[in-house]
Amino acid sequence: MTDTPLRSALSATILAAALTALPSLAPADGEVNLYSSRHYDTDDRLFSDFEKATGITINRIEGNADELIARIKAEGANSPADILMTVDTSRLTRAKNAGVLQPAESALLEERIPAHLQDAENEWFGFSQRSRILFYSKERMPEPPLTYAELADPKYKGLVCSRSSTNPYTQTLLAAMVEHLGEEGATDWAQGVVDNFARNPKGGDIDQLRAVVSGECDVVISNTYYFARALRKNVKGVTEHVDQIGWVFPDQDGNGAHMNLSGAGLAVNAPNKENAILFLEYLAGDEAQKYFSAGNDEYPAVPGVEMNENIAQLGTFKQDEVSLSAVAENIPTAQKIFNQVGWK
Ligand code: FE
């Protein structure tokens, strides 16, 4: 890693700052251009703290992930993009494979972010995590499945609901099953789940939770933060009946519950590379980790950082620590399996 003295000083100070309050750092001129498909109110505070501490201005360009990837590609060597920030390892890997990212060499990121939440070539890093777990009707399903495998058990025929296979969260979950069970095992599992569907896959994660309330589905797959959001504020069709919904972190005696991430990577032609790496390092600090994860009711990526009390209500659990970089390599296989088993 080729640190300038300024960068080394700032990195060290920012890490120190993460442990206490944000300090007044020596201002460094300049800017960083952030292409982001993520927007939460707490992110504003996160960004302004960085600007105050470093004197570096963050210019944000927002859009959906695929648009931003296409834009960086189209802008080519003249792209002003320094950082791409988005959710799901499948999207970050898509960005990597599209050639819009480059390795960010940083001893601090290497140390702070667990290895399984980083790209193998350092082209992206996870900064918060979500778990994809089971939610069920307490009333209609006294014995919910305790593992992903059990979702495919014929005893749950006609009771299971899921999003469609075009959804990245669903693709990454099956890609993780491929990593654990191999292609054949994952195909059998996906076939079993399809055979248990109560309806054709449709809707978002909130719609799956609503279907538990409405009685259309008895057990569904959803990310943790959607349920946590319904606990924190009114989510129509869920919050009013939240007491009816139980949850299971699957595979607690096995691999642990499936995890995915929000993350960011250094853009391939970043004009402000040093500032960009500083910003990524800042996101790995304790204080930034709290804001970044709390903004969407997620889990911090950095071990030991306190989770916000809303998501903490769901309890602690064993997380699957399979490499998400390796899992993302299985996305094409997962897509093939979805087609094979008729998971629409
Ligand atoms: Fe989401």
CSV table of C-alpha atoms and ligand atoms in Angstrom, one decimal:
chain,number,residue,atom,x,y,z
A,1,MET,CA,0.0,0.0,0.0
A,2,THR,CA,1.4,3.4,-1.0
A,3,ASP,CA,0.4,5.9,1.7
A,4,THR,CA,1.2,9.5,1.5
A,5,PRO,CA,2.1,11.0,4.9
A,6,LEU,CA,-1.2,12.9,4.9
A,7,ARG,CA,-3.2,9.8,4.2
A,8,SER,CA,-1.4,7.8,6.9
A,9,ALA,CA,-2.0,10.5,9.4
A,10,LEU,CA,-5.7,10.9,8.5
A,11,SER,CA,-6.2,7.1,8.5
A,12,ALA,CA,-4.7,6.7,11.9
A,13,THR,CA,-6.6,9.7,13.3
A,14,ILE,CA,-9.9,8.5,11.8
A,15,LEU,CA,-9.5,5.1,13.4
A,16,ALA,CA,-8.7,6.7,16.7
A,17,ALA,CA,-11.7,8.9,16.2
A,18,ALA,CA,-13.9,5.9,15.7
A,19,LEU,CA,-13.2,4.9,19.3
A,20,THR,CA,-14.2,8.2,20.8
A,21,ALA,CA,-16.1,11.2,19.4
A,22,LEU,CA,-15.2,12.6,16.0
A,23,PRO,CA,-12.2,14.9,16.4
A,24,SER,CA,-11.2,18.0,14.6
A,25,LEU,CA,-8.7,16.8,12.0
A,26,ALA,CA,-6.4,18.8,9.9
A,27,PRO,CA,-8.6,19.7,7.0
A,28,ALA,CA,-7.6,18.1,3.7
A,29,ASP,CA,-8.9,19.9,0.6
A,30,GLY,CA,-10.7,18.1,-2.1
A,31,GLU,CA,-13.7,16.0,-2.8
A,32,VAL,CA,-15.0,12.5,-3.3
A,33,ASN,CA,-17.7,11.6,-5.8
A,34,LEU,CA,-20.0,8.9,-4.4
A,35,TYR,CA,-22.3,7.0,-6.7
A,36,SER,CA,-24.9,5.5,-4.4
A,37,SER,CA,-28.0,3.4,-4.7
A,38,ARG,CA,-28.5,3.7,-0.9
A,39,HIS,CA,-30.2,6.6,0.8
A,40,TYR,CA,-31.2,6.8,4.4
A,41,ASP,CA,-31.6,9.9,6.6
A,42,THR,CA,-28.8,8.7,8.9
A,43,ASP,CA,-26.5,8.6,5.9
A,44,ASP,CA,-26.7,12.4,5.7
A,45,ARG,CA,-25.2,12.7,9.2
A,46,LEU,CA,-22.6,10.1,8.4
A,47,PHE,CA,-21.5,12.1,5.4
A,48,SER,CA,-21.5,15.5,7.1
A,49,ASP,CA,-19.4,14.1,10.0
A,50,PHE,CA,-16.8,13.0,7.4
A,51,GLU,CA,-16.8,16.3,5.7
A,52,LYS,CA,-16.4,18.2,9.0
A,53,ALA,CA,-13.6,15.9,10.1
A,54,THR,CA,-11.6,15.9,6.9
A,55,GLY,CA,-12.6,19.0,4.9
A,56,ILE,CA,-13.3,16.7,2.0
A,57,THR,CA,-16.6,17.4,0.3
A,58,ILE,CA,-18.8,14.4,-0.7
A,59,ASN,CA,-20.7,14.8,-3.9
A,60,ARG,CA,-23.5,12.3,-4.1
A,61,ILE,CA,-25.0,10.9,-7.3
A,62,GLU,CA,-27.9,8.6,-6.6
A,63,GLY,CA,-29.6,6.0,-8.8
A,64,ASN,CA,-30.3,2.3,-9.0
A,65,ALA,CA,-27.3,0.0,-9.0
A,66,ASP,CA,-27.5,-1.1,-12.6
A,67,GLU,CA,-27.9,2.5,-13.9
A,68,LEU,CA,-24.9,3.6,-11.9
A,69,ILE,CA,-22.8,0.7,-13.1
A,70,ALA,CA,-23.8,1.5,-16.7
A,71,ARG,CA,-23.0,5.1,-16.1
A,72,ILE,CA,-19.5,4.5,-14.8
A,73,LYS,CA,-18.9,2.2,-17.8
A,74,ALA,CA,-20.2,4.7,-20.3
A,75,GLU,CA,-18.1,7.5,-18.7
A,76,GLY,CA,-15.0,5.4,-19.2
A,77,ALA,CA,-11.6,7.0,-18.4
A,78,ASN,CA,-13.3,10.4,-17.7
A,79,SER,CA,-15.7,9.1,-15.1
A,80,PRO,CA,-15.8,11.3,-12.0
A,81,ALA,CA,-16.9,8.3,-9.9
A,82,ASP,CA,-14.7,7.6,-7.0
A,83,ILE,CA,-16.9,5.1,-5.1
A,84,LEU,CA,-19.8,2.9,-5.9
A,85,MET,CA,-22.1,2.1,-3.0
A,86,THR,CA,-24.9,-0.4,-3.2
A,87,VAL,CA,-26.5,-3.4,-1.5
A,88,ASP,CA,-26.1,-7.1,-2.1
A,89,THR,CA,-23.0,-9.0,-2.9
A,90,SER,CA,-24.4,-10.0,-6.3
A,91,ARG,CA,-24.7,-6.4,-7.4
A,92,LEU,CA,-21.2,-5.6,-6.1
A,93,THR,CA,-19.9,-8.6,-7.9
A,94,ARG,CA,-21.8,-7.5,-11.1
A,95,ALA,CA,-20.0,-4.2,-10.8
A,96,LYS,CA,-16.6,-5.9,-10.4
A,97,ASN,CA,-17.3,-8.2,-13.4
A,98,ALA,CA,-18.4,-5.2,-15.4
A,99,GLY,CA,-14.9,-3.7,-14.8
A,100,VAL,CA,-16.1,-0.6,-13.0
A,101,LEU,CA,-14.2,-1.2,-9.8
A,102,GLN,CA,-10.5,-1.5,-8.8
A,103,PRO,CA,-8.8,-2.9,-5.7
A,104,ALA,CA,-8.7,-0.5,-2.7
A,105,GLU,CA,-5.4,-1.3,-0.9
A,106,SER,CA,-5.9,-0.5,2.7
A,107,ALA,CA,-4.4,-2.2,5.7
A,108,LEU,CA,-7.1,-0.7,7.9
A,109,LEU,CA,-10.0,-2.1,5.7
A,110,GLU,CA,-8.2,-5.4,5.6
A,111,GLU,CA,-8.1,-5.5,9.3
A,112,ARG,CA,-11.5,-4.1,10.3
A,113,ILE,CA,-13.8,-5.8,7.8
A,114,PRO,CA,-14.0,-9.6,8.3
A,115,ALA,CA,-12.5,-11.5,5.4
A,116,HIS,CA,-15.8,-13.2,4.4
A,117,LEU,CA,-17.4,-9.7,3.9
A,118,GLN,CA,-14.7,-8.5,1.4
A,119,ASP,CA,-14.1,-9.2,-2.2
A,120,ALA,CA,-11.2,-11.5,-2.7
A,121,GLU,CA,-9.4,-8.9,-4.7
A,122,ASN,CA,-10.4,-5.9,-2.5
A,123,GLU,CA,-12.7,-4.5,-5.2
A,124,TRP,CA,-15.5,-4.2,-2.7
A,125,PHE,CA,-16.0,-4.3,1.1
A,126,GLY,CA,-19.2,-4.9,3.1
A,127,PHE,CA,-20.1,-2.2,5.7
A,128,SER,CA,-23.3,-3.6,7.1
A,129,GLN,CA,-25.1,-6.9,7.1
A,130,ARG,CA,-28.6,-8.2,6.8
A,131,SER,CA,-29.8,-11.7,7.4
A,132,ARG,CA,-32.2,-13.5,5.2
A,133,ILE,CA,-34.4,-15.5,7.5
A,134,LEU,CA,-37.8,-17.2,8.0
A,135,PHE,CA,-40.9,-15.5,9.3
A,136,TYR,CA,-44.0,-17.5,10.1
A,137,SER,CA,-47.5,-17.3,11.5
A,138,LYS,CA,-47.4,-18.2,15.2
A,139,GLU,CA,-51.0,-19.1,15.1
A,140,ARG,CA,-51.1,-21.4,12.0
A,141,MET,CA,-47.6,-22.8,12.3
A,142,PRO,CA,-46.8,-24.0,15.8
A,143,GLU,CA,-43.7,-25.9,14.5
A,144,PRO,CA,-41.9,-23.7,12.0
A,145,PRO,CA,-38.9,-25.0,10.0
A,146,LEU,CA,-35.7,-24.4,11.8
A,147,THR,CA,-33.4,-24.8,8.8
A,148,TYR,CA,-33.3,-23.7,5.2
A,149,ALA,CA,-33.4,-27.4,4.3
A,150,GLU,CA,-36.6,-27.9,6.2
A,151,LEU,CA,-38.4,-25.3,4.0
A,152,ALA,CA,-38.2,-28.0,1.3
A,153,ASP,CA,-39.8,-30.7,3.5
A,154,PRO,CA,-43.1,-32.0,2.0
A,155,LYS,CA,-44.8,-31.4,5.3
A,156,TYR,CA,-44.8,-27.7,4.4
A,157,LYS,CA,-46.5,-28.2,1.1
A,158,GLY,CA,-48.6,-25.2,0.0
A,159,LEU,CA,-47.4,-23.1,2.9
A,160,VAL,CA,-44.2,-21.4,1.7
A,161,CYS,CA,-43.8,-18.0,0.0
A,162,SER,CA,-40.8,-16.3,-1.6
A,163,ARG,CA,-39.8,-13.5,-3.9
A,164,SER,CA,-39.1,-14.2,-7.5
A,165,SER,CA,-35.8,-15.5,-8.7
A,166,THR,CA,-35.1,-12.2,-10.5
A,167,ASN,CA,-34.5,-10.7,-7.1
A,168,PRO,CA,-30.8,-10.4,-6.1
A,169,TYR,CA,-31.5,-11.4,-2.4
A,170,THR,CA,-33.1,-14.6,-3.6
A,171,GLN,CA,-30.3,-15.3,-6.1
A,172,THR,CA,-27.6,-14.8,-3.4
A,173,LEU,CA,-29.4,-17.1,-0.9
A,174,LEU,CA,-29.5,-19.9,-3.5
A,175,ALA,CA,-25.9,-19.2,-4.5
A,176,ALA,CA,-25.0,-19.7,-0.8
A,177,MET,CA,-26.9,-23.0,-0.9
A,178,VAL,CA,-24.8,-24.0,-3.9
A,179,GLU,CA,-21.6,-23.1,-1.9
A,180,HIS,CA,-22.7,-25.3,1.0
A,181,LEU,CA,-24.5,-28.2,-0.8
A,182,GLY,CA,-23.0,-28.3,-4.2
A,183,GLU,CA,-25.1,-27.8,-7.4
A,184,GLU,CA,-27.0,-31.0,-7.1
A,185,GLY,CA,-27.9,-30.5,-3.4
A,186,ALA,CA,-29.0,-26.9,-4.1
A,187,THR,CA,-31.1,-28.1,-7.0
A,188,ASP,CA,-32.9,-30.6,-4.9
A,189,TRP,CA,-33.5,-28.0,-2.2
A,190,ALA,CA,-34.8,-25.4,-4.7
A,191,GLN,CA,-37.1,-28.0,-6.2
A,192,GLY,CA,-38.5,-28.9,-2.8
A,193,VAL,CA,-39.1,-25.2,-2.0
A,194,VAL,CA,-40.9,-24.7,-5.3
A,195,ASP,CA,-43.1,-27.8,-4.6
A,196,ASN,CA,-44.1,-26.2,-1.3
A,197,PHE,CA,-45.0,-22.8,-2.7
A,198,ALA,CA,-48.4,-21.4,-1.6
A,199,ARG,CA,-48.4,-19.1,-4.7
A,200,ASN,CA,-46.2,-18.1,-7.5
A,201,PRO,CA,-43.3,-16.0,-6.2
A,202,LYS,CA,-44.2,-12.3,-6.3
A,203,GLY,CA,-43.8,-9.0,-4.4
A,204,GLY,CA,-41.0,-7.6,-2.2
A,205,ASP,CA,-40.0,-8.7,1.2
A,206,ILE,CA,-42.7,-6.6,2.9
A,207,ASP,CA,-45.3,-8.3,0.7
A,208,GLN,CA,-44.1,-11.7,2.0
A,209,LEU,CA,-44.6,-10.4,5.6
A,210,ARG,CA,-48.0,-9.1,4.7
A,211,ALA,CA,-48.9,-12.5,3.3
A,212,VAL,CA,-48.2,-14.1,6.7
A,213,VAL,CA,-50.7,-11.6,8.2
A,214,SER,CA,-53.3,-12.1,5.5
A,215,GLY,CA,-53.1,-15.9,5.8
A,216,GLU,CA,-52.0,-16.5,2.2
A,217,CYS,CA,-48.6,-17.9,3.3
A,218,ASP,CA,-47.6,-19.6,6.6
A,219,VAL,CA,-43.8,-19.2,6.3
A,220,VAL,CA,-41.9,-16.8,4.2
A,221,ILE,CA,-38.3,-15.6,3.5
A,222,SER,CA,-37.4,-12.0,4.2
A,223,ASN,CA,-34.5,-9.8,5.1
A,224,THR,CA,-34.3,-8.9,8.8
A,225,TYR,CA,-34.4,-5.2,8.3
A,226,TYR,CA,-37.9,-5.2,6.8
A,227,PHE,CA,-39.3,-6.8,9.9
A,228,ALA,CA,-37.2,-4.5,12.2
A,229,ARG,CA,-38.6,-1.5,10.2
A,230,ALA,CA,-42.2,-2.7,10.9
A,231,LEU,CA,-41.3,-2.8,14.6
A,232,ARG,CA,-39.9,0.7,14.5
A,233,LYS,CA,-42.5,2.5,12.4
A,234,ASN,CA,-45.8,1.9,10.8
A,235,VAL,CA,-45.5,-0.5,7.8
A,236,LYS,CA,-49.0,-1.0,6.6
A,237,GLY,CA,-50.3,-4.6,6.7
A,238,VAL,CA,-47.5,-5.7,9.0
A,239,THR,CA,-47.1,-3.4,12.0
A,240,GLU,CA,-50.7,-3.7,13.1
A,241,HIS,CA,-50.4,-7.5,13.4
A,242,VAL,CA,-46.7,-7.8,14.2
A,243,ASP,CA,-47.5,-10.0,17.2
A,244,GLN,CA,-48.8,-12.7,14.9
A,245,ILE,CA,-45.4,-13.1,13.2
A,246,GLY,CA,-42.6,-15.3,14.6
A,247,TRP,CA,-39.1,-15.5,13.2
A,248,VAL,CA,-36.4,-18.2,12.9
A,249,PHE,CA,-32.7,-17.6,12.4
A,250,PRO,CA,-32.1,-20.8,10.4
A,251,ASP,CA,-29.3,-23.3,10.7
A,252,GLN,CA,-28.2,-22.4,14.2
A,253,ASP,CA,-26.8,-25.9,14.7
A,254,GLY,CA,-25.2,-25.8,11.3
A,255,ASN,CA,-23.7,-23.1,9.1
A,256,GLY,CA,-25.7,-20.2,10.6
A,257,ALA,CA,-28.2,-17.8,9.1
A,258,HIS,CA,-27.6,-16.5,5.6
A,259,MET,CA,-26.0,-13.1,5.5
A,260,ASN,CA,-25.8,-10.4,2.8
A,261,LEU,CA,-24.4,-6.9,2.9
A,262,SER,CA,-24.5,-3.3,2.0
A,263,GLY,CA,-21.1,-2.3,0.6
A,264,ALA,CA,-18.9,-0.1,-1.5
A,265,GLY,CA,-15.9,-0.3,-3.8
A,266,LEU,CA,-13.4,2.0,-5.4
A,267,ALA,CA,-14.3,3.1,-8.9
A,268,VAL,CA,-12.0,1.9,-11.6
A,269,ASN,CA,-10.9,5.4,-12.7
A,270,ALA,CA,-11.4,7.2,-9.4
A,271,PRO,CA,-10.0,10.8,-9.9
A,272,ASN,CA,-9.8,11.2,-6.1
A,273,LYS,CA,-8.5,7.8,-5.1
A,274,GLU,CA,-6.8,8.8,-1.8
A,275,ASN,CA,-9.9,10.6,-0.6
A,276,ALA,CA,-12.1,7.7,-1.7
A,277,ILE,CA,-10.0,5.2,0.3
A,278,LEU,CA,-10.1,7.6,3.3
A,279,PHE,CA,-13.9,7.6,3.1
A,280,LEU,CA,-14.1,3.8,2.9
A,281,GLU,CA,-11.8,3.6,5.9
A,282,TYR,CA,-14.0,6.1,7.7
A,283,LEU,CA,-17.0,3.9,7.1
A,284,ALA,CA,-15.2,1.1,8.9
A,285,GLY,CA,-14.8,3.2,12.1
A,286,ASP,CA,-16.9,2.3,15.1
A,287,GLU,CA,-19.1,5.4,15.1
A,288,ALA,CA,-19.7,5.3,11.3
A,289,GLN,CA,-20.5,1.6,11.6
A,290,LYS,CA,-23.2,2.4,14.1
A,291,TYR,CA,-24.9,5.0,11.9
A,292,PHE,CA,-24.4,3.1,8.7
A,293,SER,CA,-26.0,-0.1,10.0
A,294,ALA,CA,-28.7,1.7,12.1
A,295,GLY,CA,-29.9,3.7,9.0
A,296,ASN,CA,-31.5,0.6,7.6
A,297,ASP,CA,-31.9,-1.6,10.7
A,298,GLU,CA,-28.9,-3.6,9.7
A,299,TYR,CA,-26.0,-5.3,11.6
A,300,PRO,CA,-22.6,-3.7,11.7
A,301,ALA,CA,-20.0,-5.4,9.5
A,302,VAL,CA,-17.1,-4.7,12.0
A,303,PRO,CA,-17.1,-7.2,14.9
A,304,GLY,CA,-17.7,-5.7,18.4
A,305,VAL,CA,-19.6,-2.7,17.2
A,306,GLU,CA,-22.9,-2.3,19.1
A,307,MET,CA,-26.0,-3.0,17.0
A,308,ASN,CA,-28.9,-0.5,17.3
A,309,GLU,CA,-31.6,-1.5,19.9
A,310,ASN,CA,-34.3,-1.9,17.3
A,311,ILE,CA,-32.6,-4.7,15.4
A,312,ALA,CA,-31.2,-6.1,18.7
A,313,GLN,CA,-34.8,-7.0,19.6
A,314,LEU,CA,-34.6,-9.9,17.1
A,315,GLY,CA,-31.9,-11.5,19.3
A,316,THR,CA,-28.3,-12.6,18.8
A,317,PHE,CA,-27.7,-15.5,16.5
A,318,LYS,CA,-25.1,-17.6,14.6
A,319,GLN,CA,-24.2,-15.9,11.3
A,320,ASP,CA,-23.1,-17.9,8.3
A,321,GLU,CA,-19.5,-16.8,7.7
A,322,VAL,CA,-19.2,-18.3,4.2
A,323,SER,CA,-17.2,-16.0,1.9
A,324,LEU,CA,-19.7,-13.8,0.1
A,325,SER,CA,-17.1,-13.3,-2.6
A,326,ALA,CA,-17.1,-17.0,-3.2
A,327,VAL,CA,-20.9,-17.1,-3.0
A,328,ALA,CA,-21.3,-14.5,-5.6
A,329,GLU,CA,-19.3,-16.7,-8.1
A,330,ASN,CA,-22.3,-19.1,-7.9
A,331,ILE,CA,-24.9,-16.7,-9.1
A,332,PRO,CA,-24.9,-18.0,-12.7
A,333,THR,CA,-25.3,-21.6,-11.3
A,334,ALA,CA,-28.2,-20.3,-9.1
A,335,GLN,CA,-29.9,-18.8,-12.1
A,336,LYS,CA,-29.6,-22.0,-14.0
A,337,ILE,CA,-31.1,-23.9,-11.1
A,338,PHE,CA,-34.0,-21.4,-10.8
A,339,ASN,CA,-34.9,-22.1,-14.5
A,340,GLN,CA,-34.5,-25.8,-14.1
A,341,VAL,CA,-36.9,-26.1,-11.1
A,342,GLY,CA,-39.4,-23.5,-12.4
A,343,TRP,CA,-38.8,-20.9,-9.6
A,344,LYS,CA,-40.3,-18.0,-11.4
B,1,FE,FE,-34.1,-4.4,0.5
